[in-house]
Amino acid sequence: MSAEFQLKILNTLADDRLQSAVYTATGRLKDRRIENVAADVLPDYQELRSQANAIKKHAIENLDHYLEEFERSVEAHGGKVVWCKDGEEVSDFILGLAKERGSRLIVKSKSMTTEEIDLNERLEHHGLEAVETDLGEYILQLSHEKPYHIVAPALHKTRYDVAEIFTERLKVPEELVIEKQTMIARGVLREKFLAADIGISGANFLVADSGAVVLIENEGNARLTTSAPKIHIAVAGIEKVIPRAQDLATFLKLLARSATGQLLSVYTSFLSGPKRPGEVDGPDEFYVVLIDNGRTRLLPDRGKRQSLYCIRCGACLNTCPVYRKIGGHSFPWVYSGPIGAIITPQFMGVQHEPGLPFASSLCGACGEVCPVKIDIPKVLLELRSDVKKAETRDGQNRLERLGFRAFAWLMTKPRLFEFVGRMAGAMAPATDGRWIRNLPAPMSIGPVSAWLSQRDLPPPPSKSFRELWRRR
Amino acid sequence: MSRENILHRIRTGLGRSAGEPVAPPPPVRLRIPEVEIESRIATMRMRIEALAGKTERTSDPRAVVAAAIEGKTAVAANSPYLAALGITALAGVRSGIVDREELRNLCATVDVGITSADYALADTGTLVMIASPQEQRLISLLPPAHIAIVPRDRILTGLDELFTLVPLPAEGSSSLVLITGPSRTADIEQILVRGVHGPGVITVVIHG
């Protein structure tokens, strides 16, 4: 575990206000999900999960086929598909288009994929103004922060934080009423929508048989982003493609329930190309930017490629005892929680933060709530194995390996094992029955002290199991 | 350039070759329950009202709309259905706009947007809006209030019935939007605020 990861975790754990904000918010989302997938409300929930899993599995296993079909469908309706290997290619395309069209102002709706490639920073670096329009994302853009949560990006902010940010950045008088804060943002952003030349969205789904981008939201900012400006650019990971529009019947029943506990989000937009002849509003130009950015790295591994099934509902974050304690900003990349712990190492390489797959209790809750049935705990275990293999290859864990080899040897010598156990008990610091936080210096070395830095040891029992067994 | 590289990486990763045939996808899963119309209407009203939307049921939508927009300004979609009902001719209502800029500016300043809905979904309280020369996108989006008129026989049970009737939404329109309740956010402290970007007030008028 890197020192940075550890420090962020410790800071979050020490912040009482943050602890309570994250715990309350995720708890509410978690409870609402449970109410809305209950057997008496949605009797076929488990069948829907299986169907969603089967569709995603099929789409990923034939990804090239469906992306090509998607491209043909987009072009048939007058849109264009742009393939990009990384964030630089995405921003090059957008910058080029903006220059050609003389555009300067861009409105954006929420997209984790564009967070992944720091799109706003790239565009702003070249003199474009890119404005986030989802309320939470807008607050974070003003305070220069990354999303705290996949679905609720500003989950860690209070009305007092928002008042401070608005006063400082928007030069408005201090306002502490949440409704009024929301209306301040509405007013500022409304002007942006009406003046913007380009709208950039993400995509919840790409539909191969229709060439459609599907966007799911509650505020209406994604609809405005994709309907008011003359150019709509959707930026989407290649894994978002599903075969048929009819498959949405399955996914839509699962997504909002899993994310926020709504039956459906307020707005689901199914957008297929520029406005058709005769339509009065809608964009003149429609682009879908398909981005790889590390995704193809996951494909060769049959066990782990299921990580690409994710529909970004955030249910695994809300239910995760680790996320709920360490929060979103402790994670090393934009994706947090259990899903972040499995996709970050695969997109960026396990060396990016080797401690990440280990930051889990493996309780299994994430796998249970996943609407597309990703076996997250299993992927975590496989990633742990990858980290250890890499360490062994690089000779980083010699001491740890030596320790385990010695332990294995000791386990085969019952008498010696019992003697060492008794010695260890005698040497352990006296704690009056409390758990041991630290071992005395000679015992607390290398991997042992690293292990103890996050854990306490139970006090040694007065009688060992073997002794009790003999006296039985 | 990147197109070929990405497709190549995908095929190599999956062990597929270009143009290799694909096994059929899992069969679509669409189950339409038998629910009689009165029960559908009751469920839909309950769902919409639970989201703080309003519902009205009437044989005379014109009168309901007239009462709702009294003293207000409104823009109505260019829909022959709304015209036939006499709604586009009501005092304070503008309709028949075919210029994008004009429509956008108008939608940004009026009090109410009036549209029809192609369908409604009972089990979620959802309006189905398919964009067309007759139905514009921004009318249900920019004004602070939205009134939608739905003929009784267009009320479906739910998503499965919709995607059975409209298997390929892209065939006739650039945009199909499902609207479930008023625009809302809970991004600050999870406190619910309506009307953040879209209409904060939504009224569904069931015709018939």
XYZ file of C-alpha atoms in Angstrom:
680
model
C 0.000 0.000 0.000
C 1.467 3.358 -1.011
C 2.043 6.017 1.629
C -0.310 8.319 -0.262
C -3.179 5.811 -0.206
C -2.616 5.208 3.490
C -2.488 8.922 4.295
C -5.739 9.655 2.451
C -7.443 6.828 4.331
C -6.175 8.064 7.704
C -7.310 11.618 6.955
C -10.795 10.429 6.022
C -11.081 8.245 9.114
C -10.064 11.194 11.304
C -12.680 13.549 9.809
C -15.847 13.045 11.867
C -18.022 15.309 9.754
C -17.005 13.498 6.565
C -17.463 10.102 8.195
C -21.015 10.913 9.123
C -21.849 12.535 5.756
C -20.635 9.557 3.737
C -22.148 6.990 6.062
C -25.573 8.691 6.079
C -25.727 9.313 2.333
C -24.628 5.836 1.291
C -26.919 4.330 3.923
C -29.923 6.104 2.456
C -29.113 5.049 -1.094
C -28.523 1.513 0.079
C -31.865 1.314 1.915
C -33.800 2.741 -1.042
C -32.271 0.172 -3.341
C -33.264 -2.647 -0.988
C -36.884 -1.390 -0.865
C -37.134 -1.228 -4.641
C -35.664 -4.594 -5.562
C -37.578 -6.477 -2.851
C -39.398 -9.600 -3.999
C -42.870 -8.128 -3.473
C -41.998 -5.021 -5.547
C -39.930 -6.608 -8.319
C -40.584 -10.359 -8.301
C -38.366 -11.061 -11.316
C -35.343 -9.131 -10.007
C -33.042 -12.157 -10.052
C -34.110 -13.160 -13.575
C -33.485 -9.591 -14.734
C -29.985 -9.706 -13.256
C -29.282 -12.975 -15.052
C -30.608 -11.570 -18.321
C -28.530 -8.385 -17.944
C -25.444 -10.481 -17.231
C -26.088 -12.716 -20.257
C -26.517 -9.716 -22.582
C -23.369 -7.989 -21.316
C -21.393 -11.224 -21.572
C -22.555 -11.732 -25.137
C -21.854 -8.108 -26.106
C -18.318 -8.128 -24.647
C -17.493 -11.519 -26.180
C -18.475 -10.137 -29.594
C -17.429 -6.558 -28.974
C -15.863 -5.911 -32.398
C -19.039 -7.097 -34.130
C -21.368 -4.867 -32.110
C -19.139 -1.801 -32.328
C -19.067 -2.130 -36.106
C -22.840 -2.584 -36.193
C -23.212 0.452 -33.941
C -21.014 2.504 -36.254
C -23.041 1.514 -39.336
C -26.286 2.425 -37.540
C -24.976 5.833 -36.421
C -23.821 6.613 -39.955
C -27.148 5.492 -41.412
C -28.811 8.293 -39.433
C -26.231 10.908 -40.413
C -24.014 10.746 -37.331
C -20.326 9.980 -37.148
C -18.277 7.627 -34.960
C -14.748 8.631 -33.919
C -12.414 5.980 -32.466
C -9.854 7.145 -29.905
C -7.226 5.172 -28.052
C -6.856 7.683 -25.194
C -7.732 11.074 -23.755
C -5.291 12.915 -25.953
C -6.975 11.656 -29.112
C -10.385 12.602 -27.714
C -9.325 16.144 -26.910
C -7.530 16.486 -30.256
C -10.756 15.578 -32.042
C -12.891 17.971 -29.998
C -10.375 20.807 -30.251
C -10.164 20.330 -34.018
C -13.930 20.386 -34.411
C -14.315 23.395 -32.122
C -11.704 25.276 -34.143
C -13.379 24.425 -37.455
C -16.781 25.538 -36.211
C -15.459 28.560 -34.322
C -16.879 27.222 -31.047
C -15.686 28.377 -27.651
C -18.318 27.467 -25.053
C -19.044 23.816 -24.266
C -21.697 22.495 -21.882
C -21.129 19.058 -20.395
C -23.397 16.552 -18.745
C -22.082 14.098 -16.196
C -19.719 11.490 -17.563
C -17.285 9.317 -15.645
C -15.490 8.519 -18.899
C -14.593 12.180 -19.441
C -13.431 12.383 -15.793
C -11.198 9.427 -16.539
C -9.354 11.369 -19.260
C -9.413 14.835 -17.564
C -11.260 16.190 -20.571
C -12.205 19.552 -19.015
C -8.623 20.339 -18.092
C -7.430 19.394 -21.576
C -10.025 21.604 -23.260
C -9.514 24.524 -20.892
C -5.788 24.312 -21.470
C -6.540 25.200 -25.096
C -8.755 28.151 -24.249
C -12.179 26.513 -24.452
C -14.701 26.945 -21.665
C -16.168 23.566 -20.662
C -18.918 23.847 -18.049
C -20.230 20.903 -16.033
C -24.017 21.157 -15.753
C -24.991 18.390 -13.348
C -25.399 20.226 -10.036
C -22.962 18.009 -8.135
C -20.396 18.074 -10.923
C -20.749 21.849 -11.229
C -20.002 22.315 -7.536
C -16.936 20.090 -7.879
C -15.749 21.895 -10.993
C -15.915 25.176 -9.076
C -13.937 23.685 -6.197
C -11.503 21.802 -8.474
C -12.324 18.365 -7.131
C -12.904 14.933 -8.607
C -16.210 13.067 -8.039
C -16.512 11.453 -4.630
C -19.002 8.854 -5.836
C -19.915 7.453 -9.271
C -23.575 8.498 -8.964
C -23.587 11.231 -6.320
C -20.392 13.134 -7.120
C -20.663 15.792 -4.391
C -21.873 13.427 -1.701
C -19.235 14.730 0.703
C -20.231 18.424 0.405
C -22.544 20.174 2.842
C -24.646 23.300 2.266
C -21.942 25.243 4.120
C -19.261 24.046 1.710
C -21.516 24.932 -1.234
C -22.232 28.397 0.197
C -18.513 29.054 0.508
C -17.760 27.791 -3.014
C -20.581 29.851 -4.572
C -19.626 33.011 -2.680
C -16.021 32.708 -3.700
C -16.395 31.549 -7.289
C -19.715 33.062 -8.403
C -19.437 36.252 -6.324
C -22.960 35.831 -4.931
C -24.033 36.739 -1.375
C -23.821 33.858 1.091
C -26.803 31.514 0.685
C -27.355 28.554 3.021
C -30.770 27.323 1.852
C -30.261 24.308 -0.409
C -33.243 25.123 -2.658
C -31.915 28.607 -3.237
C -28.404 27.326 -3.865
C -29.851 25.003 -6.498
C -31.663 27.904 -8.140
C -28.470 29.982 -8.230
C -26.814 27.159 -10.161
C -29.873 26.814 -12.400
C -29.686 30.503 -13.306
C -25.983 30.475 -14.138
C -26.185 27.236 -16.085
C -29.316 28.216 -18.011
C -27.349 31.048 -19.618
C -24.599 28.602 -20.538
C -27.027 26.137 -22.140
C -28.540 28.831 -24.307
C -25.163 30.215 -25.399
C -23.193 26.970 -25.851
C -21.951 25.853 -29.246
C -21.235 22.260 -28.327
C -22.777 19.812 -25.848
C -20.686 16.914 -24.568
C -22.359 13.976 -22.860
C -21.278 10.539 -21.765
C -23.373 7.453 -22.501
C -25.040 4.934 -20.242
C -25.591 2.584 -23.177
C -24.768 2.476 -26.875
C -27.406 0.556 -28.835
C -25.978 -1.339 -31.811
C -29.182 -1.943 -33.791
C -30.211 1.726 -33.509
C -26.977 3.690 -33.441
C -28.346 5.320 -30.295
C -26.744 6.850 -27.226
C -28.819 6.329 -24.080
C -28.521 8.881 -21.257
C -30.094 8.505 -17.842
C -30.428 11.417 -15.414
C -32.728 13.250 -12.999
C -31.995 16.931 -13.519
C -32.614 17.510 -17.238
C -29.111 18.839 -17.839
C -28.238 15.920 -20.112
C -31.347 16.623 -22.204
C -30.388 20.301 -22.417
C -26.776 19.456 -23.252
C -27.872 17.210 -26.114
C -30.809 19.277 -27.418
C -29.925 22.952 -27.114
C -26.487 23.282 -28.828
C -26.010 22.623 -32.547
C -23.377 19.965 -31.986
C -23.700 16.922 -29.719
C -20.634 14.838 -28.924
C -21.107 11.712 -26.813
C -17.932 10.269 -25.276
C -18.299 6.593 -24.397
C -16.143 3.644 -23.423
C -16.203 0.855 -26.002
C -17.709 -1.525 -23.431
C -21.022 0.371 -23.323
C -22.498 -1.266 -26.416
C -25.551 -3.546 -26.147
C -27.102 -5.361 -29.107
C -30.726 -4.205 -29.240
C -32.996 -1.359 -28.181
C -35.282 -4.011 -26.684
C -32.529 -4.973 -24.236
C -33.114 -1.622 -22.556
C -36.328 -3.003 -21.069
C -34.075 -5.184 -18.912
C -31.357 -2.644 -18.089
C -33.682 0.273 -17.351
C -35.542 -1.786 -14.757
C -32.275 -2.461 -12.952
C -30.210 0.713 -13.263
C -32.224 3.380 -11.429
C -33.364 0.951 -8.744
C -29.768 -0.082 -8.047
C -28.405 3.467 -8.212
C -30.882 5.641 -6.312
C -33.817 3.354 -5.563
C -36.040 5.037 -8.169
C -38.228 2.923 -10.473
C -36.879 4.960 -13.371
C -34.719 8.054 -13.330
C -36.613 11.197 -14.312
C -35.203 11.365 -17.840
C -34.091 8.526 -20.091
C -33.005 9.849 -23.500
C -32.581 7.582 -26.517
C -30.698 9.711 -29.040
C -29.940 8.468 -32.533
C -28.223 11.028 -34.698
C -28.730 14.655 -35.650
C -32.220 16.088 -35.933
C -34.168 14.488 -38.756
C -35.646 16.451 -41.660
C -38.517 18.561 -40.385
C -37.602 18.299 -36.691
C -37.374 21.820 -35.309
C -34.853 21.325 -32.500
C -32.032 18.944 -31.713
C -28.405 19.038 -32.909
C -27.305 19.457 -36.528
C -24.226 17.347 -35.906
C -23.948 14.161 -33.857
C -20.686 12.450 -32.963
C -19.994 9.412 -30.843
C -16.429 9.205 -29.588
C -15.558 5.603 -28.736
C -12.637 5.400 -26.353
C -10.417 2.475 -25.427
C -8.154 4.028 -22.742
C -7.081 0.661 -21.334
C -10.296 -1.289 -21.812
C -8.942 -3.684 -24.436
C -6.311 -4.752 -21.860
C -9.068 -6.566 -19.968
C -10.283 -8.683 -22.849
C -7.746 -11.548 -22.949
C -8.531 -12.647 -19.378
C -11.759 -14.657 -19.429
C -12.162 -14.472 -15.651
C -11.621 -10.742 -15.235
C -13.153 -9.337 -18.429
C -16.535 -9.359 -16.676
C -15.335 -6.132 -15.019
C -16.399 -4.466 -18.286
C -20.070 -5.389 -17.716
C -20.392 -2.531 -15.178
C -23.269 -0.088 -15.787
C -21.960 2.419 -13.184
C -24.927 2.291 -10.804
C -22.817 2.740 -7.681
C -24.710 0.105 -5.660
C -21.444 -1.635 -4.745
C -20.090 1.615 -3.258
C -23.160 2.185 -1.092
C -23.080 -1.300 0.341
C -19.312 -1.561 0.800
C -18.125 -1.322 4.436
C -14.727 -0.139 3.186
C -16.024 2.605 0.861
C -18.347 3.804 3.596
C -15.371 4.307 5.926
C -12.571 5.462 3.638
C -14.737 7.462 1.191
C -14.306 8.167 -2.506
C -11.257 10.423 -2.525
C -9.027 7.846 -0.825
C -9.165 5.753 -3.979
C -6.264 6.326 -6.373
C -8.351 7.048 -9.500
C -11.778 8.444 -10.474
C -13.510 5.105 -9.965
C -13.968 4.363 -6.287
C -15.417 1.575 -4.184
C -15.380 -2.099 -5.126
C -15.800 -1.442 -8.848
C -12.927 1.051 -8.691
C -10.826 -1.515 -6.876
C -11.233 -3.953 -9.761
C -11.135 -1.677 -12.801
C -8.376 0.742 -11.735
C -5.662 -1.961 -11.518
C -6.807 -3.432 -14.824
C -6.991 -0.127 -16.731
C -3.809 1.347 -15.234
C -1.805 -1.777 -14.344
C -1.612 -3.338 -10.853
C 1.506 -1.296 -10.026
C -0.559 1.935 -10.097
C -1.641 1.194 -6.504
C -0.729 -2.346 -5.449
C -2.617 -1.965 -2.170
C -5.962 -1.424 -3.880
C -7.186 -5.011 -4.391
C -6.293 -5.647 -0.748
C -8.427 -2.774 0.548
C -11.443 -5.041 0.889
C -12.809 -7.306 3.573
C -14.038 -9.704 0.842
C -17.402 -9.764 2.576
C -19.114 -10.285 -0.783
C -21.783 -7.572 -0.446
C -20.674 -5.868 -3.685
C -21.185 -9.027 -5.721
C -24.604 -9.566 -4.191
C -25.957 -6.135 -5.119
C -24.410 -5.890 -8.587
C -27.306 -5.640 -11.082
C -25.234 -7.261 -13.834
C -23.811 -9.913 -11.501
C -20.123 -9.060 -11.711
C -18.338 -11.403 -9.299
C -16.327 -8.545 -7.784
C -14.862 -10.547 -4.840
C -13.528 -13.179 -7.233
C -11.917 -10.550 -9.472
C -10.380 -8.922 -6.368
C -8.792 -12.245 -5.412
C -7.406 -12.707 -8.901
C -5.960 -9.198 -8.786
C -4.352 -9.895 -5.409
C -2.722 -12.879 -7.009
C -1.532 -10.668 -9.904
C -0.029 -8.159 -7.461
C 1.813 -10.893 -5.573
C 3.071 -12.496 -8.784
C 4.406 -9.134 -9.928
C 6.117 -8.612 -6.553
C 7.681 -12.064 -6.707
C 8.865 -11.406 -10.255
C 10.445 -8.140 -9.170
C 11.895 -9.707 -6.007
C 10.007 -7.251 -3.798
C 8.533 -9.665 -1.291
C 11.525 -11.856 -0.382
C 11.087 -11.371 3.355
C 7.370 -12.132 3.219
C 7.995 -15.268 1.166
C 10.718 -16.366 3.558
C 8.368 -15.850 6.496
C 5.621 -17.942 4.919
C 8.077 -20.651 3.949
C 9.300 -20.808 7.549
C 5.693 -20.931 8.768
C 4.865 -23.784 6.359
C 7.894 -25.702 7.627
C 6.893 -25.074 11.248
C 3.347 -26.312 10.601
C 4.736 -29.742 9.726
C 6.532 -30.050 13.102
C 3.774 -30.344 15.756
C 6.025 -30.322 18.841
C 8.112 -27.411 17.666
C 4.947 -25.563 16.597
C 3.516 -25.921 20.095
C 6.756 -24.748 21.682
C 6.979 -21.681 19.446
C 3.330 -20.909 20.188
C 4.004 -21.000 23.926
C 7.100 -18.836 23.534
C 5.190 -16.281 21.483
C 2.492 -16.172 24.158
C 5.099 -15.593 26.861
C 6.799 -12.828 24.879
C 3.620 -10.998 23.939
C 3.149 -7.678 25.749
C 0.729 -7.759 28.676
C -2.499 -5.950 27.757
C -5.006 -7.099 30.384
C -7.000 -8.941 27.770
C -7.110 -6.053 25.300
C -6.041 -6.461 21.676
C -2.378 -5.893 20.938
C -1.684 -2.825 18.801
C 2.097 -3.130 18.472
C 4.713 -5.753 19.066
C 8.026 -5.020 20.777
C 10.809 -3.918 18.431
C 12.615 -7.147 17.594
C 9.358 -8.877 16.528
C 7.903 -5.951 14.632
C 9.922 -5.984 11.447
C 9.193 -5.499 7.727
C 5.990 -7.256 6.697
C 4.951 -7.863 10.324
C 4.938 -4.156 11.165
C 3.234 -3.373 7.832
C 0.532 -5.898 8.667
C 0.136 -4.544 12.197
C -0.070 -0.951 10.973
C -3.658 -1.651 9.879
C -4.620 -4.388 12.312
C -4.549 -5.382 15.977
C -3.673 -8.835 17.280
C -5.947 -10.680 19.686
C -4.234 -11.330 23.049
C -2.706 -14.810 23.286
C -5.036 -17.297 25.025
C -3.951 -18.542 28.428
C -4.280 -22.121 27.179
C -3.725 -23.228 23.616
C -6.274 -25.251 21.665
C -3.999 -28.259 21.879
C -3.902 -28.067 25.675
C -7.676 -27.767 25.889
C -8.062 -30.717 23.534
C -5.784 -32.915 25.629
C -7.752 -32.124 28.831
C -11.112 -32.711 27.206
C -5.966 4.761 -37.678
C -7.119 4.223 -34.103
C -10.241 2.497 -35.432
C -8.208 -0.340 -36.930
C -5.897 -0.508 -33.912
C -8.750 -0.730 -31.443
C -10.645 -3.327 -33.467
C -7.425 -5.306 -33.835
C -6.767 -5.186 -30.090
C -10.332 -6.291 -29.382
C -10.138 -9.210 -31.799
C -6.738 -10.310 -30.513
C -7.967 -10.107 -26.925
C -11.077 -12.134 -27.660
C -9.449 -14.545 -30.095
C -11.827 -13.529 -32.881
C -11.133 -12.763 -36.511
C -12.676 -9.937 -38.550
C -16.172 -10.702 -39.771
C -16.347 -13.950 -37.768
C -20.002 -14.914 -37.344
C -21.644 -14.185 -34.009
C -23.842 -16.591 -32.063
C -27.357 -15.204 -31.600
C -27.696 -12.952 -28.537
C -29.796 -14.144 -25.594
C -33.509 -13.892 -26.544
C -35.062 -10.546 -25.592
C -37.008 -10.600 -22.381
C -40.332 -8.785 -22.756
C -43.278 -9.816 -20.545
C -46.514 -7.927 -20.926
C -48.956 -8.434 -18.059
C -52.714 -8.322 -18.670
C -53.955 -5.220 -16.866
C -57.288 -3.659 -17.707
C -57.310 0.012 -18.614
C -58.957 1.447 -15.491
C -56.423 -0.260 -13.304
C -53.586 0.994 -15.546
C -54.896 4.541 -15.225
C -55.190 4.251 -11.451
C -51.626 2.936 -11.126
C -50.251 5.620 -13.399
C -51.942 8.420 -11.460
C -50.701 6.993 -8.187
C -47.111 6.776 -9.507
C -47.084 10.306 -10.937
C -48.601 11.806 -7.813
C -46.081 9.951 -5.646
C -43.411 11.939 -7.507
C -45.271 15.211 -6.818
C -46.605 15.335 -10.372
C -50.254 16.250 -10.998
C -52.806 14.243 -12.945
C -56.199 15.134 -14.393
C -58.655 12.927 -16.186
C -61.070 14.562 -18.560
C -63.065 14.267 -21.744
C -62.309 17.948 -22.412
C -58.540 18.580 -22.201
C -59.023 22.070 -23.601
C -60.942 23.194 -20.520
C -58.395 21.646 -18.141
C -55.479 23.285 -19.948
C -57.310 26.622 -20.192
C -57.804 26.640 -16.420
C -54.207 25.616 -15.764
C -52.652 28.359 -17.904
C -55.009 31.180 -17.086
C -53.019 34.421 -16.960
C -49.839 32.641 -18.016
C -47.867 32.418 -21.214
C -47.410 29.068 -22.920
C -45.918 27.399 -25.949
C -47.611 24.341 -27.448
C -46.148 21.686 -29.755
C -47.051 21.781 -33.455
C -49.156 18.690 -32.990
C -52.355 18.211 -35.007
C -53.785 16.457 -31.964
C -53.362 19.551 -29.778
C -54.767 21.711 -32.596
C -57.787 19.439 -32.993
C -58.448 19.712 -29.268
C -58.427 23.510 -29.594
C -55.465 23.880 -27.227
C -53.183 25.691 -29.668
C -55.862 28.371 -30.093
C -56.189 29.141 -26.359
C -55.383 32.656 -25.124
C -51.697 33.059 -24.222
C -50.610 29.986 -26.212
C -48.133 30.186 -29.059
C -47.710 27.289 -31.447
C -46.649 26.441 -34.990
C -43.071 27.677 -34.607
C -40.676 26.082 -37.080
C -37.572 28.204 -36.521
C -35.166 26.692 -34.012
C -33.847 29.944 -32.542
C -37.320 31.373 -32.181
C -38.582 28.214 -30.500
C -35.637 28.120 -28.121
C -35.995 31.738 -27.081
C -39.710 31.326 -26.599
C -39.351 28.133 -24.542
C -36.809 29.929 -22.353
C -39.254 32.727 -21.509
C -42.788 31.254 -21.281
C -44.370 29.874 -18.107
C -45.716 26.601 -19.493
C -44.877 24.075 -22.229
C -47.759 22.019 -23.633
C -47.200 18.744 -25.488
C -48.918 15.502 -26.245
C -47.261 12.235 -25.291
C -46.934 9.290 -27.649
C -47.477 6.823 -24.829
C -47.503 6.658 -21.070
C -46.286 3.804 -18.885
C -48.586 2.927 -16.017
C -46.286 0.974 -13.724
C -43.686 3.755 -13.456
C -45.796 6.871 -14.164
C -43.752 7.691 -17.249
C -44.418 9.836 -20.336
C -42.969 8.653 -23.661
C -42.013 11.570 -25.915
C -40.894 10.867 -29.481
C -39.472 13.936 -31.241
C -40.925 14.794 -34.642
C -41.775 17.848 -36.755
C -44.978 17.926 -34.676
C -43.368 17.403 -31.260
C -40.333 19.510 -30.327
C -37.822 18.528 -27.681
C -37.452 21.797 -25.810
C -41.140 22.373 -25.040
C -41.102 19.672 -22.365
C -37.742 20.869 -21.087
C -37.126 24.628 -20.896
C -40.347 26.109 -19.430
C -40.730 25.779 -15.626
C -43.993 23.832 -16.021
C -44.972 21.048 -18.436
C -48.488 19.904 -19.322
C -48.761 16.687 -21.349
C -51.976 15.314 -22.829
C -52.193 11.555 -23.244
C -55.065 9.768 -24.958
C -56.439 7.042 -22.708
C -55.735 4.275 -25.238
C -52.030 5.182 -25.264
C -51.495 4.156 -21.657
C -49.346 1.014 -21.693
C -48.497 -1.282 -18.816
C -44.752 -0.589 -18.834
C -41.379 -0.722 -20.571
C -41.877 -4.224 -21.946
C -45.031 -3.205 -23.782
C -43.369 -0.025 -25.069
C -40.388 -1.872 -26.536
C -42.745 -4.443 -28.069
C -44.705 -1.688 -29.835
C -41.613 0.387 -30.628
C -38.794 -2.133 -31.132
C -36.634 0.324 -33.093
C -37.196 3.865 -31.777
C -34.496 5.286 -34.084
C -36.449 4.414 -37.210
C -38.630 7.482 -37.206
C -37.055 9.957 -34.805
C -33.759 11.318 -33.530
C -34.983 11.301 -29.945
C -37.191 9.221 -27.693
C -37.364 10.480 -24.123
C -38.977 8.870 -21.095
C -40.087 11.408 -18.490
C -40.840 10.140 -14.993
C -41.903 13.005 -12.753
C -40.575 16.561 -12.437
C -36.884 17.409 -12.874
C -35.090 16.861 -9.587
C -31.761 16.788 -7.836
C -30.507 15.681 -4.458
C -26.875 16.565 -5.010
C -26.540 18.759 -1.920
C -26.902 16.766 1.292
C -29.428 14.504 -0.455
C -32.122 17.125 0.005
C -34.671 16.824 -2.797
C -35.100 19.955 -4.928
C -37.465 19.962 -7.919
C -37.085 21.923 -11.133
C -33.300 22.125 -11.183
C -32.910 22.232 -14.966
C -36.148 20.880 -16.412
C -39.733 21.652 -15.336
C -40.384 21.515 -11.622
C -44.109 21.125 -12.186
C -45.561 18.428 -14.412
C -49.238 17.830 -15.152
C -50.433 14.769 -17.020
C -53.884 15.149 -18.557
C -55.490 11.813 -19.382
C -57.882 12.288 -22.281
C -60.890 9.980 -22.174
